Coordinates of C-alpha atoms and ligand atoms in Angstrom, one line a residue:
M2 CA 51.2 2.3 198.2
T3 CA 54.4 3.4 196.4
A4 CA 57.5 3.8 198.6
V5 CA 58.9 7.4 198.7
P6 CA 62.5 7.3 197.6
D7 CA 64.9 8.4 200.4
I8 CA 67.3 11.4 200.1
D9 CA 70.3 9.2 199.3
T10 CA 68.6 7.4 196.4
T11 CA 67.1 10.5 195.0
A12 CA 70.4 12.4 195.3
A13 CA 72.3 9.6 193.6
D14 CA 69.8 9.6 190.8
L15 CA 70.1 13.4 190.4
R16 CA 73.9 13.1 190.4
H17 CA 73.7 10.6 187.6
K18 CA 71.5 12.9 185.6
L19 CA 73.8 15.8 186.2
A20 CA 76.8 13.8 185.1
D21 CA 75.0 12.8 181.9
Q22 CA 74.2 16.5 181.3
L23 CA 77.8 17.6 181.9
A24 CA 79.1 14.9 179.7
G25 CA 76.5 15.7 177.0
H26 CA 77.8 19.2 176.8
G27 CA 81.4 18.0 176.7
W28 CA 82.4 19.5 180.1
L29 CA 82.9 16.1 181.8
R30 CA 85.2 14.1 179.6
S31 CA 87.1 11.5 181.7
P32 CA 85.7 8.5 183.6
Q33 CA 87.6 9.5 186.7
W34 CA 86.0 12.9 187.0
R35 CA 82.6 11.4 186.1
A36 CA 83.0 8.9 189.0
A37 CA 83.7 11.9 191.3
V38 CA 80.6 13.8 190.2
E39 CA 78.5 10.6 190.7
A40 CA 80.0 10.0 194.2
V41 CA 80.2 13.5 195.8
P42 CA 76.9 14.6 197.4
R43 CA 76.7 18.3 196.4
H44 CA 73.6 18.7 198.6
E45 CA 75.8 18.2 201.7
F46 CA 77.8 21.3 200.7
V47 CA 74.7 23.4 199.9
R48 CA 72.3 22.7 202.7
R49 CA 71.2 26.4 202.6
F50 CA 71.8 28.7 199.7
Y51 CA 70.5 31.6 197.6
R52 CA 69.7 31.2 193.9
E53 CA 69.4 34.0 191.4
T54 CA 65.8 34.7 190.4
D55 CA 65.1 34.9 186.7
A56 CA 63.4 38.3 186.5
P57 CA 64.2 41.5 184.7
G58 CA 65.5 44.4 186.7
L59 CA 67.7 44.4 189.9
T60 CA 69.3 41.0 190.4
T61 CA 67.5 39.2 193.2
W62 CA 68.4 36.0 195.0
T63 CA 65.9 33.7 196.7
P64 CA 66.7 31.5 199.7
V65 CA 66.5 27.7 199.3
T66 CA 66.5 25.2 202.1
A67 CA 64.7 21.8 202.6
D68 CA 62.5 23.5 205.1
L69 CA 61.6 26.4 202.9
V70 CA 60.9 24.6 199.6
G71 CA 60.6 20.9 200.6
V72 CA 63.2 18.2 200.5
G73 CA 62.5 17.2 196.9
E74 CA 62.8 20.7 195.5
W75 CA 65.9 21.5 197.5
L76 CA 67.6 18.4 196.2
Q77 CA 66.6 19.2 192.6
Q78 CA 68.1 22.7 192.9
A79 CA 71.2 21.4 194.6
Y80 CA 71.9 19.3 191.5
T81 CA 71.1 22.0 188.9
D82 CA 74.0 23.3 186.8
D83 CA 73.9 26.6 188.6
T84 CA 75.9 28.7 191.0
L85 CA 74.5 28.6 194.5
I86 CA 75.3 31.6 196.6
T87 CA 76.2 31.0 200.2
Q88 CA 77.4 34.4 201.3
F89 CA 76.9 38.1 200.4
D90 CA 79.2 41.1 201.1
G91 CA 81.5 39.0 203.2
R92 CA 78.9 38.6 206.0
E93 CA 77.2 35.5 207.2
I94 CA 73.5 35.1 206.1
D95 CA 70.9 35.3 208.9
W96 CA 69.1 32.1 208.3
S97 CA 66.6 32.6 211.2
E98 CA 64.2 34.5 208.8
P99 CA 65.6 34.2 205.3
K100 CA 64.2 36.7 202.8
P101 CA 65.0 37.4 199.1
I102 CA 68.1 39.6 198.8
S103 CA 68.9 42.2 196.1
G104 CA 71.5 44.8 195.6
A105 CA 74.1 42.7 197.3
H106 CA 77.5 41.4 196.2
P107 CA 78.0 37.5 196.4
T108 CA 81.2 36.7 198.1
S109 CA 81.0 32.9 198.4
S110 CA 79.3 30.1 196.5
S111 CA 79.3 26.7 195.1
T112 CA 80.3 27.4 191.5
L113 CA 78.1 25.9 188.7
P114 CA 79.2 22.3 188.2
S115 CA 79.9 22.7 184.5
L116 CA 82.6 25.3 185.2
V117 CA 84.0 23.2 188.1
V118 CA 84.3 20.1 186.1
R119 CA 85.5 21.9 183.0
M120 CA 88.3 23.4 185.1
L121 CA 89.1 20.1 186.8
E122 CA 89.4 18.5 183.3
D123 CA 91.6 21.4 182.2
L124 CA 93.8 20.8 185.2
Q125 CA 95.1 17.6 183.5
V126 CA 95.7 15.7 186.8
H127 CA 97.1 12.2 187.1
D128 CA 96.6 9.8 190.0
A129 CA 98.1 10.9 193.3
M130 CA 99.2 14.3 192.2
A131 CA 99.4 17.0 194.9
V132 CA 96.9 19.8 194.2
L133 CA 96.5 23.2 195.8
E134 CA 93.1 24.8 195.6
I135 CA 92.6 28.6 196.3
G136 CA 89.0 29.4 197.4
T137 CA 87.5 26.4 199.2
G138 CA 84.1 28.0 199.3
T139 CA 81.5 25.3 200.1
G140 CA 84.1 22.6 199.7
Y141 CA 82.3 20.9 196.8
S142 CA 85.2 21.2 194.3
T143 CA 87.6 20.2 197.1
A144 CA 85.5 17.0 197.7
L145 CA 85.6 16.2 194.0
M146 CA 89.4 16.4 194.1
C147 CA 89.6 14.3 197.3
H148 CA 87.6 11.6 195.5
R149 CA 89.8 11.7 192.4
L150 CA 93.2 12.1 194.0
G151 CA 92.9 11.1 197.7
A152 CA 92.4 13.7 200.4
Q153 CA 96.0 13.4 201.5
N154 CA 96.9 15.0 198.1
V155 CA 94.6 17.9 198.4
T156 CA 95.2 21.3 200.1
S157 CA 92.6 24.0 200.0
V158 CA 92.9 27.6 201.2
E159 CA 89.9 29.8 202.1
T160 CA 90.2 33.4 203.3
D161 CA 86.9 33.6 205.2
P162 CA 87.0 31.7 208.5
D163 CA 83.1 31.1 208.6
V164 CA 83.1 29.8 205.1
A165 CA 86.1 27.6 205.8
D166 CA 84.4 26.2 208.9
R167 CA 81.3 25.2 207.0
A168 CA 83.4 23.6 204.3
R169 CA 85.3 21.6 206.8
E170 CA 82.1 20.3 208.5
A171 CA 80.6 19.3 205.1
L172 CA 83.8 17.6 204.0
N173 CA 84.1 15.7 207.2
R174 CA 80.4 14.7 207.0
C175 CA 81.2 13.1 203.6
G176 CA 84.3 11.4 204.9
Y177 CA 87.0 13.7 203.4
S178 CA 89.8 15.2 205.4
P179 CA 92.1 17.3 203.1
R180 CA 94.5 19.8 204.4
L181 CA 92.3 23.0 204.9
V182 CA 94.0 26.3 205.5
I183 CA 92.3 29.5 206.6
G184 CA 94.2 32.4 205.2
D185 CA 95.0 34.5 202.1
G186 CA 95.4 32.0 199.2
L187 CA 97.5 34.6 197.4
A188 CA 100.3 33.4 199.7
G189 CA 99.7 29.8 198.7
A190 CA 100.2 27.1 201.3
P191 CA 103.9 26.2 201.5
E192 CA 103.3 23.6 204.2
G193 CA 101.5 21.3 201.7
G194 CA 103.9 21.9 198.7
P195 CA 105.4 21.5 196.4
Y196 CA 102.3 21.0 194.2
D197 CA 101.8 19.4 190.8
R198 CA 98.8 21.6 190.2
V199 CA 97.3 24.9 191.5
I200 CA 93.7 25.8 190.8
A201 CA 92.1 29.0 191.8
T202 CA 88.3 29.4 192.1
C203 CA 88.5 33.1 192.8
G204 CA 89.7 35.5 190.2
V205 CA 93.1 37.1 190.4
R206 CA 94.6 40.3 188.9
N207 CA 98.0 38.6 188.4
I208 CA 99.5 35.2 189.2
P209 CA 101.0 35.3 192.7
Q210 CA 104.7 34.5 192.6
T211 CA 104.1 32.2 195.6
W212 CA 102.0 29.9 193.4
V213 CA 104.8 29.6 190.9
E214 CA 107.4 29.0 193.7
Q215 CA 105.2 26.3 195.3
T216 CA 104.7 24.4 192.1
R217 CA 107.1 21.8 190.8
P218 CA 108.8 22.7 187.5
G219 CA 106.5 21.2 184.8
G220 CA 103.5 21.7 187.0
L221 CA 100.4 23.6 186.0
I222 CA 98.6 26.7 187.4
L223 CA 95.0 27.2 186.3
A224 CA 93.2 30.5 187.2
T225 CA 90.9 33.1 185.9
L226 CA 92.5 36.5 185.5
R227 CA 90.4 39.5 186.0
G228 CA 90.6 43.2 186.5
W229 CA 88.3 45.8 188.1
M230 CA 86.4 46.3 184.9
R231 CA 86.0 42.7 183.7
S232 CA 87.5 39.2 183.4
L233 CA 90.3 38.4 181.0
G234 CA 89.6 34.6 180.9
L235 CA 90.9 31.3 182.1
V236 CA 94.7 30.9 181.9
R237 CA 96.8 27.8 182.2
L238 CA 100.5 28.2 182.8
T239 CA 103.3 25.7 182.9
V240 CA 105.8 26.4 185.6
G241 CA 109.5 26.6 184.7
H242 CA 112.5 27.3 186.8
D243 CA 113.5 30.3 188.8
G244 CA 110.1 31.8 189.3
H245 CA 109.1 31.6 185.6
A246 CA 105.8 30.3 184.2
E247 CA 104.2 30.7 180.8
G248 CA 100.9 29.8 179.3
R249 CA 97.8 30.8 177.3
I250 CA 94.3 32.1 177.8
I251 CA 92.4 28.8 177.2
A252 CA 88.9 30.2 177.5
E253 CA 87.4 33.6 177.6
E254 CA 84.1 33.2 179.3
P255 CA 84.6 32.1 182.9
S256 CA 84.6 34.8 185.4
F257 CA 85.0 34.4 189.2
M258 CA 84.5 36.7 192.1
I259 CA 87.9 38.5 192.6
A260 CA 90.2 37.5 195.5
R261 CA 89.1 39.6 198.4
Q262 CA 92.5 41.1 198.9
Q263 CA 92.6 42.3 195.3
D264 CA 89.2 43.9 195.2
A265 CA 89.0 47.5 193.9
P266 CA 89.4 50.2 196.5
E267 CA 85.9 51.3 197.8
S268 CA 86.4 54.9 197.0
L269 CA 86.6 56.0 193.4
G270 CA 88.9 58.9 194.4
M271 CA 88.5 62.5 193.4
L272 CA 86.7 63.5 190.2
P273 CA 88.9 65.7 188.0
A274 CA 88.1 69.4 188.0
P275 CA 86.2 70.7 184.9
D276 CA 89.3 72.6 183.6
E277 CA 91.8 69.8 184.3
G278 CA 93.5 67.9 181.4
S279 CA 93.7 68.3 177.7
T280 CA 90.8 67.7 175.3
R281 CA 90.6 66.2 171.8
T282 CA 87.9 64.5 169.8
T283 CA 87.8 60.7 169.2
P284 CA 85.7 58.3 167.2
H285 CA 85.7 55.9 170.1
G286 CA 83.0 56.4 172.7
P287 CA 82.4 54.7 176.1
D288 CA 80.7 51.7 174.5
L289 CA 84.2 50.4 173.9
L290 CA 84.5 49.7 177.6
S291 CA 81.6 47.4 177.8
M292 CA 81.7 45.6 174.4
S293 CA 83.3 42.2 174.7
D294 CA 86.3 42.5 172.3
S295 CA 87.2 46.1 173.0
G296 CA 86.4 45.7 176.7
F297 CA 89.1 42.9 176.9
L298 CA 91.6 45.3 175.3
A299 CA 90.5 48.1 177.7
Q300 CA 91.2 45.9 180.7
L301 CA 94.7 45.1 179.3
A302 CA 95.5 48.7 178.4
M303 CA 94.2 50.3 181.6
P304 CA 94.7 47.6 184.3
N305 CA 94.0 49.9 187.3
A306 CA 91.0 51.7 185.8
R307 CA 87.3 51.7 186.5
F308 CA 84.5 53.7 184.8
F309 CA 81.0 55.0 185.4
T310 CA 78.6 57.4 183.7
M311 CA 76.7 60.2 185.2
P312 CA 74.9 63.2 183.8
A313 CA 76.3 66.7 184.3
D314 CA 74.1 69.5 185.5
N315 CA 72.9 70.2 181.9
G316 CA 72.0 66.5 181.5
T317 CA 74.9 65.6 179.2
P318 CA 76.2 62.1 180.1
H319 CA 79.9 62.1 181.2
T320 CA 81.8 58.8 181.4
Y321 CA 84.6 59.0 183.8
V322 CA 87.5 56.5 183.5
L323 CA 89.6 56.7 186.6
D324 CA 92.9 55.0 187.4
A325 CA 92.8 54.0 191.1
T326 CA 96.6 54.1 191.5
N327 CA 97.8 57.3 190.0
N328 CA 94.9 59.7 189.5
A329 CA 95.0 59.5 185.7
F330 CA 91.6 60.2 184.2
A331 CA 89.7 60.3 180.9
V332 CA 86.3 61.9 180.7
L333 CA 84.1 61.2 177.6
T334 CA 81.2 63.3 176.4
P335 CA 79.2 63.1 173.2
A336 CA 80.4 65.6 170.5
D337 CA 78.9 66.3 167.0
G338 CA 78.0 63.5 164.6
N339 CA 79.4 60.2 165.7
E340 CA 82.4 61.8 167.5
W341 CA 83.2 62.0 171.2
T342 CA 85.2 64.5 173.2
V343 CA 87.8 63.0 175.5
R344 CA 89.5 65.1 178.2
Q345 CA 92.6 63.3 179.7
G346 CA 94.9 64.2 182.6
G347 CA 97.4 62.6 185.1
P348 CA 100.5 60.7 184.5
I349 CA 99.0 58.4 181.8
A350 CA 96.8 59.3 178.9
L351 CA 94.3 56.5 179.5
W352 CA 92.3 56.9 176.3
D353 CA 95.5 57.1 174.2
E354 CA 96.6 53.8 175.8
L355 CA 93.3 52.2 174.9
E356 CA 93.3 53.5 171.3
R357 CA 96.9 52.3 170.8
S358 CA 96.0 48.8 172.0
L359 CA 92.9 48.7 169.8
A360 CA 95.0 49.7 166.8
T361 CA 97.5 46.9 167.5
W362 CA 94.7 44.5 167.9
H363 CA 93.0 45.5 164.6
T364 CA 96.3 45.3 162.7
A365 CA 96.7 41.8 164.0
G366 CA 93.3 40.8 162.5
S367 CA 91.1 41.3 165.7
P368 CA 92.2 38.0 167.4
A369 CA 90.1 36.3 170.0
P370 CA 91.3 36.3 173.7
T371 CA 92.4 32.7 173.3
E372 CA 95.2 34.0 171.0
F373 CA 96.7 35.8 173.9
G374 CA 99.2 34.2 176.3
I375 CA 100.9 35.1 179.6
T376 CA 104.5 35.1 180.9
V377 CA 105.3 35.4 184.6
T378 CA 108.7 36.2 185.9
P379 CA 109.8 37.4 189.3
T380 CA 110.0 41.0 187.9
R381 CA 107.1 41.3 185.4
Q382 CA 103.9 39.6 184.4
A383 CA 102.7 40.2 180.8
I384 CA 99.9 39.3 178.6
W385 CA 101.1 38.9 175.0
L386 CA 99.5 38.5 171.6
R387 CA 100.4 35.2 169.8
S388 CA 103.9 34.9 171.1
P389 CA 106.0 36.3 174.1
E390 CA 107.9 38.4 171.5
G391 CA 104.6 39.9 170.2
P392 CA 102.8 43.0 171.5
S393 CA 102.4 42.8 175.3
W394 CA 100.6 44.4 178.2
T395 CA 101.9 44.4 181.8
L396 CA 99.6 43.0 184.5
P397 CA 99.2 45.0 187.7
D398 CA 101.8 44.6 190.4
Q399 CA 101.3 42.1 193.2
T400 CA 100.0 44.5 195.8
Ligands
LIG8 C1 83.4 30.9 193.9 S1 83.8 30.6 195.5 C2 84.6 29.0 195.6 C3 83.8 27.9 195.0 C4 84.3 26.5 195.6 N1 85.5 26.1 195.0 C5 83.1 25.5 195.5 O1 83.2 24.6 194.7 O2 82.2 25.7 196.3 C6 85.2 31.6 195.8 C7 85.8 31.5 197.2 O3 87.1 32.1 197.2 C8 87.3 32.7 198.5 N2 88.4 33.6 198.4 C9 88.4 34.9 198.0 N3 89.6 35.5 198.1 C10 90.4 34.5 198.6 C11 91.8 34.4 198.9 N4 92.6 35.5 198.8 N5 92.2 33.3 199.4 C12 91.4 32.2 199.6 N6 90.1 32.2 199.3 C13 89.6 33.3 198.8 C14 85.9 33.3 198.8 O4 85.8 33.6 200.1 C15 85.0 32.3 198.2 O5 84.6 31.3 199.2

């Protein structure tokens, strides 16, 4: 008879394989973070989770626990390089009779390990540095930092009390007791500061001034910037003096769920009346908003806008671009040939803003997002192209 390996042995083996995989792709680069990935039992942080089902159509998530799929399969899935969802729509999941979920909005998760370790590597920590994490989630990334830096050097803030409680239990089960704060991480955590590093695992529309104030001069802030239309990428800033910080977009792909306090207002507001605004033709149609390069520019040029398309009574598609803060609007409809008609109104001509930004970007040779940088001061936050003196776009206010 062959002995069945126990959970600890199987999990250690799976961690080793995961570490190999992450190192093979270049995400895991240093022996210290590799040791953390090999030591921290991710399965303790994801005893129950939902995983996205690979099927066309409406996104659907399937529940996974050891009881539902068997211990072996649950462990395998806990150590895949995948995001494991632990909460939808800000509400706790009813695990008494778990069923597949679709049409929901994930609000907490264990982020895919490749992104977690890549960000931890990008954080450029040294032994015993003090780190502030925003978005504890399951606590897995918090545990990696505790292993690497010592729990006494780690503070983590989670806005959702139920999520925070589960993370605390899992961390304690694994023998880690960092400072855990329940609250809005946009306020930072002054009691544990000053910090050498701040890392956010929820997206933000701007860099909270509190993070700059709570970081030592020379310290780093790593976060994904995002808007209500899309992500702007991962930024790393070096903190200076008097509330100043500056840095670059270091990667364009990562995208995190937005900080709950900065989510878009539920209501889209009033649709403009059919006779409102002034009309012109444009070669630029609504595709600009969803294509990767121009979508990035659109997010910069219209930081408070959202868009959607719906057919008018005669079936013609109308794309509405609406600014949530000042009632500015642009409505696009197909015109003759390859042209579009745009009708704009309100205090800002949104489509003019976008076209101006696109022209600037084309003139500069269509640079990638990683050629953009960010400057934060107490009075303005701006994204600039190639240098702080170059063309720039103001990020939304800290409201
Ligand atoms: C992607 S998950 C975190 C992943 C986590 N670091 C892990 O490894 O499991 C993002 C978390 O940020 C939390 N969050 C959202 N807005 C927040 C805020 N303003 N302050 C603190 N946490 C926030 C969410 O509740 C969610 O748990």
